Amino acid sequence: MRRRLVAGNWKMHGSLAANEALLAALKSRLRQVDGVDCAVCVPFPYLNQVAGLLSGTHIAWGAQTLSEHDAGAHTGEVSGAMLREFGCRYVIVGHSERRSLHGETDQQVAAKFMAAQRWGLVPILCVGETLEQRERGDTQEVVGRQFEAVLNAAGIAGFASAALAYEPVWAIGTGRTATPAQAQEMHEFLRALAAKRDRGIAQELAILYGGSVKPGNAKELFTRADVDGGLIGGASLVADDFVAICEAAS
Ligand code: PGA
């Protein structure tokens, strides 16, 4: 059985006090379940706090992006080496907000994916189409291109220790979720692309769904054959909701 992963993406939210309360609630209520990994991906300044509060628990943590460079004159950037020092296991790469608000290209996303792996981090590679692209019938072409750019650069072997997240842009933070059937269709498509290169790695690859996952729709999504968990934005900031979503993955 493939391992499942539920990762929270806090985005640019939190404060020292709010994080402490949220993590205390998760620590006391998030049970460890066989075959399901749980993690929170937090803003850089909170990594030290989160590492302090979560080390020794079954909850892992990570960041939301990283530089493709390992060191140097890159003002404002954070390297994989630095994330490693703060005990990160995961790092989100190519989130649609990074692509659209910060101009990250497929090539840059691929370079970031490889930088994460150089430092022993597990990249969570995000792919997804906009509403306009879906309505034009370009969903598979767009999502396939985003995935292939990383496959071509990192090789299929890179996906032996990575996760993929299908996040339709029109579903992120909108309250409009892809139907379980729409998610399954795309997850199956992505797994088939990976299987063309290596069937074994494709079978083991965790493919997460992201975009307005809530306690009320998580179970339905996660019971689909190729949906192996979720990347959770808004609902990961509410302890009750995140706990319920993690439970839905078990
Ligand atoms: P959302 O965000 O759950 O708030 O839609 C998901 C994401 O952006 O990863």
Short mmCIF file of C-alpha atoms and ligand atoms in Angstrom, two decimals:
data_model
loop_
_atom_site.label_atom_id
_atom_site.label_comp_id
_atom_site.label_asym_id
_atom_site.label_seq_id
_atom_site.Cartn_x
_atom_site.Cartn_y
_atom_site.Cartn_z
CA MET A 1 0.00 0.00 0.00
CA ARG A 2 1.16 3.48 -0.91
CA ARG A 3 1.77 5.83 1.98
CA ARG A 4 -0.61 8.73 2.33
CA LEU A 5 0.26 12.29 3.21
CA VAL A 6 -1.78 15.19 4.51
CA ALA A 7 0.21 18.42 4.52
CA GLY A 8 -1.00 21.77 5.80
CA ASN A 9 0.01 24.85 3.86
CA TRP A 10 -0.26 27.77 6.26
CA LYS A 11 0.60 30.27 3.50
CA MET A 12 1.34 33.73 4.98
CA HIS A 13 -0.64 33.15 8.17
CA GLY A 14 0.28 32.70 11.80
CA SER A 15 1.82 34.44 14.78
CA LEU A 16 3.94 33.06 17.59
CA ALA A 17 0.90 32.93 19.87
CA ALA A 18 -1.51 31.49 17.30
CA ASN A 19 1.00 28.85 16.17
CA GLU A 20 1.59 27.76 19.73
CA ALA A 21 -2.13 27.22 20.31
CA LEU A 22 -2.66 25.45 16.98
CA LEU A 23 0.33 23.12 17.42
CA ALA A 24 -0.64 22.31 21.01
CA ALA A 25 -4.07 21.25 19.77
CA LEU A 26 -2.59 19.16 16.95
CA LYS A 27 -0.10 17.52 19.31
CA SER A 28 -2.80 16.44 21.72
CA ARG A 29 -5.41 15.39 19.17
CA LEU A 30 -3.70 14.23 15.97
CA ARG A 31 -3.30 10.50 16.43
CA GLN A 32 -0.54 8.64 14.65
CA VAL A 33 -2.07 6.36 12.03
CA ASP A 34 -0.25 3.60 10.19
CA GLY A 35 0.53 4.54 6.62
CA VAL A 36 -0.50 8.20 6.96
CA ASP A 37 2.03 11.02 7.30
CA CYS A 38 0.96 14.43 8.60
CA ALA A 39 2.90 17.65 8.21
CA VAL A 40 2.61 21.42 8.40
CA CYS A 41 4.38 23.74 5.94
CA VAL A 42 4.91 27.07 7.65
CA PRO A 43 6.37 30.53 6.94
CA PHE A 44 10.18 30.64 7.26
CA PRO A 45 10.34 32.77 10.45
CA TYR A 46 8.32 30.16 12.35
CA LEU A 47 10.47 27.15 11.49
CA ASN A 48 12.46 27.42 14.69
CA GLN A 49 9.34 27.62 16.81
CA VAL A 50 7.66 24.76 14.97
CA ALA A 51 10.78 22.58 15.17
CA GLY A 52 10.89 23.19 18.92
CA LEU A 53 7.23 22.33 19.42
CA LEU A 54 6.98 19.36 17.07
CA SER A 55 10.29 17.56 17.45
CA GLY A 56 9.79 14.18 19.03
CA THR A 57 6.18 14.01 17.77
CA HIS A 58 4.89 12.16 14.69
CA ILE A 59 3.98 15.45 13.01
CA ALA A 60 6.56 16.58 10.46
CA TRP A 61 7.12 20.10 9.23
CA GLY A 62 8.40 21.91 6.19
CA ALA A 63 8.54 25.13 4.21
CA GLN A 64 6.49 26.54 1.35
CA THR A 65 9.27 27.23 -1.15
CA LEU A 66 13.08 27.38 -1.34
CA SER A 67 15.76 28.85 -3.55
CA GLU A 68 17.12 26.78 -6.42
CA HIS A 69 20.58 27.97 -5.29
CA ASP A 70 22.46 26.51 -2.35
CA ALA A 71 24.10 29.78 -1.20
CA GLY A 72 25.26 33.11 -2.54
CA ALA A 73 24.15 36.61 -3.44
CA HIS A 74 20.38 35.98 -3.51
CA THR A 75 18.91 38.58 -1.20
CA GLY A 76 15.73 37.46 0.51
CA GLU A 77 16.03 33.82 -0.51
CA VAL A 78 16.26 30.72 1.69
CA SER A 79 18.25 27.63 0.73
CA GLY A 80 17.59 23.94 1.13
CA ALA A 81 20.62 23.75 3.42
CA MET A 82 18.95 26.26 5.76
CA LEU A 83 15.66 24.37 5.77
CA ARG A 84 17.56 21.24 6.58
CA GLU A 85 19.12 22.89 9.63
CA PHE A 86 15.65 23.57 10.97
CA GLY A 87 14.62 19.93 10.67
CA CYS A 88 12.29 20.32 7.70
CA ARG A 89 11.24 17.09 6.06
CA TYR A 90 9.10 18.65 3.31
CA VAL A 91 9.11 21.67 1.06
CA ILE A 92 6.32 22.73 -1.29
CA VAL A 93 7.61 23.49 -4.78
CA GLY A 94 5.77 25.21 -7.63
CA HIS A 95 2.63 26.20 -5.73
CA SER A 96 0.32 28.07 -8.10
CA GLU A 97 0.69 31.22 -5.99
CA ARG A 98 4.47 31.07 -6.53
CA ARG A 99 3.96 30.52 -10.24
CA SER A 100 1.41 33.30 -10.73
CA LEU A 101 2.50 35.90 -8.14
CA HIS A 102 6.26 35.36 -8.34
CA GLY A 103 6.66 34.34 -11.96
CA GLU A 104 8.17 30.93 -11.26
CA THR A 105 8.63 29.05 -14.52
CA ASP A 106 8.50 25.29 -15.09
CA GLN A 107 12.30 25.30 -15.39
CA GLN A 108 12.75 27.17 -12.14
CA VAL A 109 10.32 24.86 -10.38
CA ALA A 110 12.34 21.89 -11.64
CA ALA A 111 15.55 23.50 -10.34
CA LYS A 112 13.92 24.05 -6.94
CA PHE A 113 12.74 20.43 -6.87
CA MET A 114 16.32 19.27 -7.43
CA ALA A 115 17.70 21.72 -4.87
CA ALA A 116 15.30 20.28 -2.28
CA GLN A 117 16.52 16.78 -3.02
CA ARG A 118 20.18 17.80 -2.82
CA TRP A 119 19.47 18.62 0.81
CA GLY A 120 17.47 15.52 1.61
CA LEU A 121 14.11 17.33 1.68
CA VAL A 122 10.98 15.74 0.24
CA PRO A 123 9.57 18.13 -2.38
CA ILE A 124 5.80 18.36 -2.75
CA LEU A 125 5.50 19.38 -6.40
CA CYS A 126 2.30 21.28 -7.21
CA VAL A 127 0.68 21.28 -10.63
CA GLY A 128 -2.70 22.59 -11.72
CA GLU A 129 -4.67 24.41 -14.38
CA THR A 130 -6.56 27.71 -14.26
CA LEU A 131 -10.30 27.88 -14.87
CA GLU A 132 -9.67 29.39 -18.29
CA GLN A 133 -7.35 26.55 -19.23
CA ARG A 134 -9.90 23.97 -18.05
CA GLU A 135 -12.70 25.62 -20.00
CA ARG A 136 -10.53 25.64 -23.13
CA GLY A 137 -10.00 21.88 -22.71
CA ASP A 138 -6.29 22.30 -22.01
CA THR A 139 -6.20 20.77 -18.53
CA GLN A 140 -4.15 17.67 -19.36
CA GLU A 141 -1.79 19.56 -21.60
CA VAL A 142 -1.04 22.20 -18.96
CA VAL A 143 -0.74 19.84 -16.00
CA GLY A 144 1.20 17.31 -18.07
CA ARG A 145 3.65 19.99 -19.18
CA GLN A 146 4.23 21.16 -15.60
CA PHE A 147 4.91 17.60 -14.45
CA GLU A 148 7.05 16.62 -17.45
CA ALA A 149 9.28 19.67 -16.97
CA VAL A 150 10.32 18.27 -13.60
CA LEU A 151 10.42 14.66 -14.81
CA ASN A 152 12.75 15.67 -17.63
CA ALA A 153 15.07 17.58 -15.33
CA ALA A 154 15.10 15.37 -12.22
CA GLY A 155 14.31 12.03 -13.84
CA ILE A 156 11.67 9.62 -12.63
CA ALA A 157 14.08 8.48 -9.92
CA GLY A 158 13.52 11.83 -8.21
CA PHE A 159 9.90 10.83 -7.62
CA ALA A 160 10.91 7.86 -5.51
CA SER A 161 11.24 10.39 -2.68
CA ALA A 162 8.80 13.16 -3.55
CA ALA A 163 5.08 13.82 -3.53
CA LEU A 164 2.96 15.35 -6.25
CA ALA A 165 -0.02 17.61 -5.57
CA TYR A 166 -2.76 18.23 -8.10
CA GLU A 167 -4.19 21.64 -7.25
CA PRO A 168 -6.61 23.12 -9.77
CA VAL A 169 -6.07 26.86 -9.45
CA TRP A 170 -9.82 27.53 -9.60
CA ALA A 171 -10.31 25.44 -6.46
CA ILE A 172 -7.63 27.05 -4.29
CA GLY A 173 -9.09 29.22 -1.56
CA THR A 174 -12.35 29.58 -3.49
CA GLY A 175 -14.56 27.13 -1.63
CA ARG A 176 -15.07 25.43 -4.98
CA THR A 177 -13.61 21.91 -4.81
CA ALA A 178 -12.95 19.62 -7.75
CA THR A 179 -15.43 16.76 -7.68
CA PRO A 180 -13.95 13.44 -6.55
CA ALA A 181 -14.36 12.27 -10.15
CA GLN A 182 -12.48 15.27 -11.56
CA ALA A 183 -9.68 14.78 -9.04
CA GLN A 184 -9.46 11.04 -9.72
CA GLU A 185 -9.33 11.64 -13.48
CA MET A 186 -6.35 13.96 -13.15
CA HIS A 187 -4.55 11.85 -10.55
CA GLU A 188 -4.90 8.80 -12.79
CA PHE A 189 -3.55 10.82 -15.70
CA LEU A 190 -0.54 11.98 -13.68
CA ARG A 191 0.21 8.49 -12.40
CA ALA A 192 0.04 7.16 -15.97
CA LEU A 193 2.58 9.80 -17.07
CA ALA A 194 4.94 8.64 -14.32
CA ALA A 195 4.28 4.97 -15.16
CA LYS A 196 5.50 5.52 -18.72
CA ARG A 197 8.92 6.03 -17.16
CA ASP A 198 8.80 3.63 -14.22
CA ARG A 199 5.78 1.59 -13.18
CA GLY A 200 7.11 0.80 -9.71
CA ILE A 201 7.86 4.41 -8.81
CA ALA A 202 4.49 5.51 -10.25
CA GLN A 203 2.67 2.98 -8.08
CA GLU A 204 4.36 4.23 -4.92
CA LEU A 205 4.06 7.97 -5.70
CA ALA A 206 1.74 9.84 -3.31
CA ILE A 207 -0.47 12.16 -5.35
CA LEU A 208 -2.25 14.69 -3.13
CA TYR A 209 -5.29 16.74 -4.00
CA GLY A 210 -5.39 20.40 -3.01
CA GLY A 211 -8.05 23.08 -3.37
CA SER A 212 -10.74 23.82 -0.77
CA VAL A 213 -10.42 20.48 1.03
CA LYS A 214 -12.62 20.61 4.13
CA PRO A 215 -13.73 18.04 6.71
CA GLY A 216 -16.98 17.68 4.76
CA ASN A 217 -15.41 16.66 1.44
CA ALA A 218 -12.09 15.07 2.44
CA LYS A 219 -13.33 11.49 2.87
CA GLU A 220 -15.03 11.44 -0.52
CA LEU A 221 -11.88 12.70 -2.22
CA PHE A 222 -9.45 10.46 -0.33
CA THR A 223 -11.36 7.26 -1.05
CA ARG A 224 -10.68 7.61 -4.79
CA ALA A 225 -8.10 5.11 -6.02
CA ASP A 226 -5.39 7.61 -6.98
CA VAL A 227 -5.99 10.31 -4.35
CA ASP A 228 -3.40 9.68 -1.65
CA GLY A 229 -4.06 12.58 0.69
CA GLY A 230 -4.23 16.33 0.50
CA LEU A 231 -2.47 19.67 0.54
CA ILE A 232 -4.62 21.75 2.83
CA GLY A 233 -4.64 25.55 2.92
CA GLY A 234 -7.33 27.36 4.89
CA ALA A 235 -8.53 24.32 6.80
CA SER A 236 -5.01 23.60 8.09
CA LEU A 237 -5.25 26.73 10.28
CA VAL A 238 -8.20 25.34 12.23
CA ALA A 239 -7.20 22.48 14.53
CA ASP A 240 -10.59 20.72 14.43
CA ASP A 241 -10.66 20.82 10.65
CA PHE A 242 -7.09 19.69 10.11
CA VAL A 243 -7.47 16.81 12.57
CA ALA A 244 -10.70 15.73 10.85
CA ILE A 245 -9.04 15.88 7.42
CA CYS A 246 -6.05 13.83 8.59
CA GLU A 247 -8.45 11.26 10.04
CA ALA A 248 -10.27 11.12 6.72
CA ALA A 249 -7.02 9.93 5.10
CA SER A 250 -6.75 6.88 7.33
P1 PGA B 1 -7.03 25.88 0.16
O1 PGA B 1 -5.51 25.98 -0.35
O2 PGA B 1 -7.17 24.56 0.88
O3 PGA B 1 -7.22 27.05 1.06
O4 PGA B 1 -7.89 25.92 -1.07
C1 PGA B 1 -4.83 24.87 -0.85
C2 PGA B 1 -3.43 25.26 -1.27
O5 PGA B 1 -3.24 26.35 -1.79
O6 PGA B 1 -2.46 24.49 -1.09
#
